[in-house]
Amino acid sequence: DDIRLVAMATNVKISGAKNILEYAQLVEYQIGNKYKEAEPAFNLEYIVGGIGSTFRRKALLLVKGYDLDSVTEDISLSMKMIRAFGNKKAHISYAEDVYCYTPPAHNFKDLKKQRFRWKYGRFKALVKYKDLFFSTNFKKYSFVLTWWKLPKIIFFEEFMMLIDPFMLVFMGYLLVFYLDLKTLLGVVVTYFLVSIIARLSDQQYDLKKSIKIVLSAPLTIFLLYIINCADYYSLIKSIVKHKDILTNSNPSSKWDHIKR
């Protein structure tokens, strides 16, 4: 029993994927989970997702539980605990061998609604706990979390998503005018390899399932771009609502649930 452990995230999987949109979410979760496996080793874990999330009771009581001004209470609570306990003496971890299952968003409208809540809520949590960014309290917080992971979310991940359409246009330009198939092929092959490694190593599959994963792997980049469209919509909508995010002028914890 690690007394330094204050919270544990679980390996969340999509259950019952029946159409291409739901399958895209299944692939996204499988690949994302492989990245999460590496985070605890570098003290980078900062989100204990809602489903299957586990918190040490004493730590939860010390921070007075969930706040009521967030639509992503899991992200807000996770960062609240990091601010309170730090991530050196205390830490958040990820249990890759503890599986929890969640149904996917069944249509694109619900996917947009879900992803906007996640994006908007995460931005609000990052603003609320902005003092963690570039913190010099190295006895309490790890450098890689406060000087790399958290800033990277804003200055790299979200910024790169914002300019992603322009990058696609540029790639299209190279493809059409210079017949540069190497760039496109390189991207497809990279996603193919990531998909194969991440998904086949996630759990034991029978031969039929493994063959299906291998055959569908070349489609990974296109499947993930379905998710990217919903995420891009969510980013633009969050930018439009930037005043709410920066001032917390809408301190509500209510949201419209999607159909499960």
XYZ file of C-alpha atoms in Angstrom:
260
model
C 0.000 0.000 0.000
C 1.661 3.213 -1.212
C 0.653 5.903 1.289
C 1.877 8.589 -1.123
C -0.773 7.577 -3.656
C -3.731 9.980 -3.446
C -5.634 9.047 -6.609
C -5.733 6.383 -9.303
C -7.022 6.550 -12.872
C -8.225 3.411 -14.641
C -7.927 1.967 -18.141
C -11.167 3.182 -19.726
C -12.390 1.389 -22.832
C -15.227 1.916 -25.288
C -17.834 -0.823 -25.205
C -20.188 -1.945 -27.945
C -18.835 0.060 -30.896
C -21.228 -0.564 -33.798
C -20.655 2.169 -36.375
C -17.635 4.017 -37.760
C -18.002 6.958 -35.352
C -18.120 4.644 -32.353
C -15.204 2.606 -33.717
C -13.189 5.819 -34.111
C -13.708 6.502 -30.408
C -12.652 2.944 -29.563
C -9.383 3.414 -31.471
C -8.801 6.815 -29.860
C -9.219 5.397 -26.352
C -6.919 2.454 -27.027
C -4.112 4.650 -28.337
C -4.630 7.269 -25.630
C -4.401 4.643 -22.905
C -0.929 3.614 -24.062
C 0.257 7.186 -23.649
C -1.284 7.320 -20.172
C 0.673 4.224 -19.150
C 3.921 6.167 -19.487
C 2.811 9.279 -17.593
C 3.075 8.075 -13.950
C 6.740 7.146 -14.407
C 7.484 10.798 -15.187
C 4.958 12.285 -12.737
C 2.868 13.646 -15.610
C -0.546 12.276 -14.647
C -2.915 15.158 -13.968
C -6.366 13.799 -14.846
C -8.175 11.068 -12.957
C -11.091 10.443 -15.320
C -14.613 10.172 -13.969
C -15.348 6.523 -14.699
C -13.525 4.182 -12.338
C -11.674 7.054 -10.671
C -10.449 6.210 -7.185
C -9.317 8.641 -4.503
C -7.807 8.131 -1.079
C -10.573 9.080 1.343
C -8.325 11.072 3.675
C -6.924 13.132 0.801
C -10.385 13.695 -0.660
C -11.688 15.012 2.662
C -8.681 17.276 3.134
C -9.427 19.103 -0.133
C -13.166 19.105 0.694
C -14.155 16.972 -2.275
C -15.472 18.070 -5.623
C -16.042 21.723 -6.480
C -19.431 22.745 -7.821
C -18.281 25.256 -10.426
C -16.999 22.858 -13.088
C -18.581 20.753 -15.823
C -15.508 18.501 -15.710
C -15.384 17.753 -12.011
C -12.805 15.006 -12.502
C -10.207 17.303 -14.070
C -10.885 20.042 -11.542
C -10.562 17.676 -8.572
C -7.375 16.112 -9.944
C -5.692 19.495 -10.295
C -7.058 20.583 -6.931
C -5.336 17.601 -5.316
C -2.089 18.288 -7.165
C -2.132 21.885 -5.939
C -2.814 20.743 -2.368
C -0.401 17.820 -2.114
C 2.003 18.360 -4.990
C 3.188 15.458 -7.116
C 6.496 14.581 -5.478
C 5.712 13.372 -1.975
C 2.173 12.611 -3.123
C 1.294 11.340 -6.556
C -1.476 10.315 -8.936
C -1.098 7.059 -10.829
C -2.719 4.989 -13.568
C -3.829 1.353 -13.274
C -3.484 -0.080 -16.787
C -4.720 -3.496 -15.613
C -7.986 -2.163 -14.144
C -10.518 -1.991 -16.970
C -13.636 0.179 -16.953
C -16.063 0.349 -19.852
C -18.073 3.273 -21.131
C -20.489 3.545 -24.064
C -19.436 5.834 -26.928
C -21.223 8.882 -28.254
C -23.580 7.404 -30.840
C -23.751 10.316 -33.274
C -21.674 13.314 -34.263
C -23.990 15.793 -32.527
C -23.517 14.024 -29.200
C -19.779 13.691 -29.812
C -19.490 17.456 -30.321
C -21.492 18.069 -27.162
C -19.296 15.691 -25.160
C -16.005 17.033 -26.483
C -17.011 20.647 -25.931
C -17.745 19.902 -22.275
C -14.353 18.239 -21.915
C -12.483 21.032 -23.695
C -14.337 23.888 -22.001
C -14.060 22.246 -18.584
C -10.362 21.535 -18.965
C -9.656 25.131 -19.971
C -11.560 26.345 -16.902
C -9.588 24.003 -14.639
C -6.278 25.124 -16.158
C -7.196 28.769 -15.593
C -8.394 28.073 -12.046
C -5.119 26.359 -11.167
C -2.905 28.545 -13.330
C -0.473 28.990 -10.426
C 0.765 25.466 -11.209
C 2.131 26.682 -14.554
C 5.878 27.344 -14.369
C 5.887 26.863 -10.598
C 9.282 27.274 -8.944
C 8.258 25.212 -5.931
C 10.328 22.250 -7.071
C 10.158 20.590 -3.658
C 6.416 20.161 -4.128
C 5.895 19.924 -7.894
C 7.903 18.145 -10.554
C 9.547 20.274 -13.223
C 8.208 18.103 -16.050
C 4.609 18.650 -14.959
C 4.638 22.382 -14.295
C 7.167 23.475 -16.899
C 6.431 21.008 -19.678
C 3.207 18.970 -19.464
C 0.772 21.710 -18.425
C 2.214 24.484 -20.647
C 2.375 22.007 -23.539
C -1.402 21.600 -23.404
C -1.945 25.269 -24.231
C 1.130 26.251 -26.191
C 1.481 23.101 -28.264
C -1.517 20.743 -28.240
C -4.289 23.324 -28.522
C -2.299 25.704 -30.711
C -1.370 22.901 -33.098
C -5.011 21.854 -33.255
C -5.980 25.444 -34.061
C -3.644 25.579 -37.076
C -4.335 21.982 -38.117
C -6.650 22.932 -41.039
C -3.903 25.143 -42.462
C -1.419 22.284 -42.157
C -3.835 20.027 -44.034
C -4.187 22.602 -46.810
C -0.389 22.865 -47.013
C -0.056 19.082 -47.230
C -2.707 19.074 -49.951
C -0.745 21.744 -51.814
C 2.430 19.641 -51.664
C 0.510 16.588 -52.778
C -1.188 18.232 -55.764
C 1.503 20.571 -57.069
C 4.624 18.560 -56.260
C 3.144 15.060 -56.262
C 4.797 14.651 -52.864
C 3.359 11.307 -51.817
C 6.187 10.755 -49.335
C 4.710 13.168 -46.785
C 1.264 11.593 -46.926
C 2.676 8.083 -46.920
C 4.931 8.919 -43.974
C 1.990 10.169 -41.906
C -0.163 7.134 -42.757
C 2.656 4.690 -41.961
C 3.388 6.445 -38.652
C -0.235 6.216 -37.563
C -0.355 2.627 -38.810
C 2.583 1.613 -36.621
C 1.288 3.516 -33.583
C -2.100 1.855 -33.989
C -0.643 -1.647 -34.317
C 1.692 -1.305 -31.338
C -0.788 0.449 -29.051
C -3.834 -1.666 -29.800
C -2.288 -5.128 -29.964
C -0.337 -4.541 -26.749
C -3.395 -3.236 -24.917
C -4.773 -6.683 -24.083
C -4.852 -10.252 -25.358
C -6.862 -10.737 -28.552
C -7.737 -13.890 -30.427
C -6.415 -14.359 -33.973
C -9.596 -13.085 -35.651
C -9.637 -9.878 -33.607
C -5.907 -9.309 -34.144
C -6.298 -9.651 -37.921
C -9.161 -7.144 -37.864
C -7.001 -4.652 -35.966
C -4.092 -5.056 -38.402
C -6.332 -4.657 -41.463
C -8.037 -1.548 -40.070
C -4.781 0.067 -38.866
C -4.136 1.967 -42.158
C -7.427 3.791 -41.536
C -6.291 5.044 -38.120
C -5.409 8.568 -39.241
C -8.781 8.979 -40.953
C -10.665 7.577 -37.948
C -8.866 9.957 -35.599
C -9.653 12.886 -37.873
C -13.334 12.217 -37.250
C -12.617 12.828 -33.576
C -10.432 15.817 -34.477
C -13.366 17.492 -36.215
C -15.388 17.352 -32.992
C -12.377 18.523 -30.982
C -11.745 21.410 -33.380
C -15.370 22.511 -33.089
C -14.972 22.357 -29.299
C -11.793 24.437 -29.405
C -13.372 27.177 -31.524
C -16.466 27.248 -29.310
C -14.248 27.460 -26.216
C -12.357 30.389 -27.742
C -15.682 32.123 -28.389
C -16.562 31.572 -24.725
C -13.146 32.703 -23.498
C -14.636 35.301 -21.135
C -16.561 32.596 -19.295
C -13.353 30.581 -19.036
C -11.083 33.410 -17.890
C -13.503 34.938 -15.368
C -15.517 31.853 -14.391
C -18.633 33.930 -15.000
C -20.676 30.764 -15.465
C -19.802 28.700 -12.338
C -22.172 25.863 -13.119
C -21.646 22.119 -12.800
C -24.650 21.225 -14.947
C -24.455 19.939 -18.503
C -26.647 18.277 -21.090
C -26.030 14.551 -20.966
C -25.599 12.668 -24.210
C -27.635 9.605 -25.088
C -25.998 6.417 -23.812
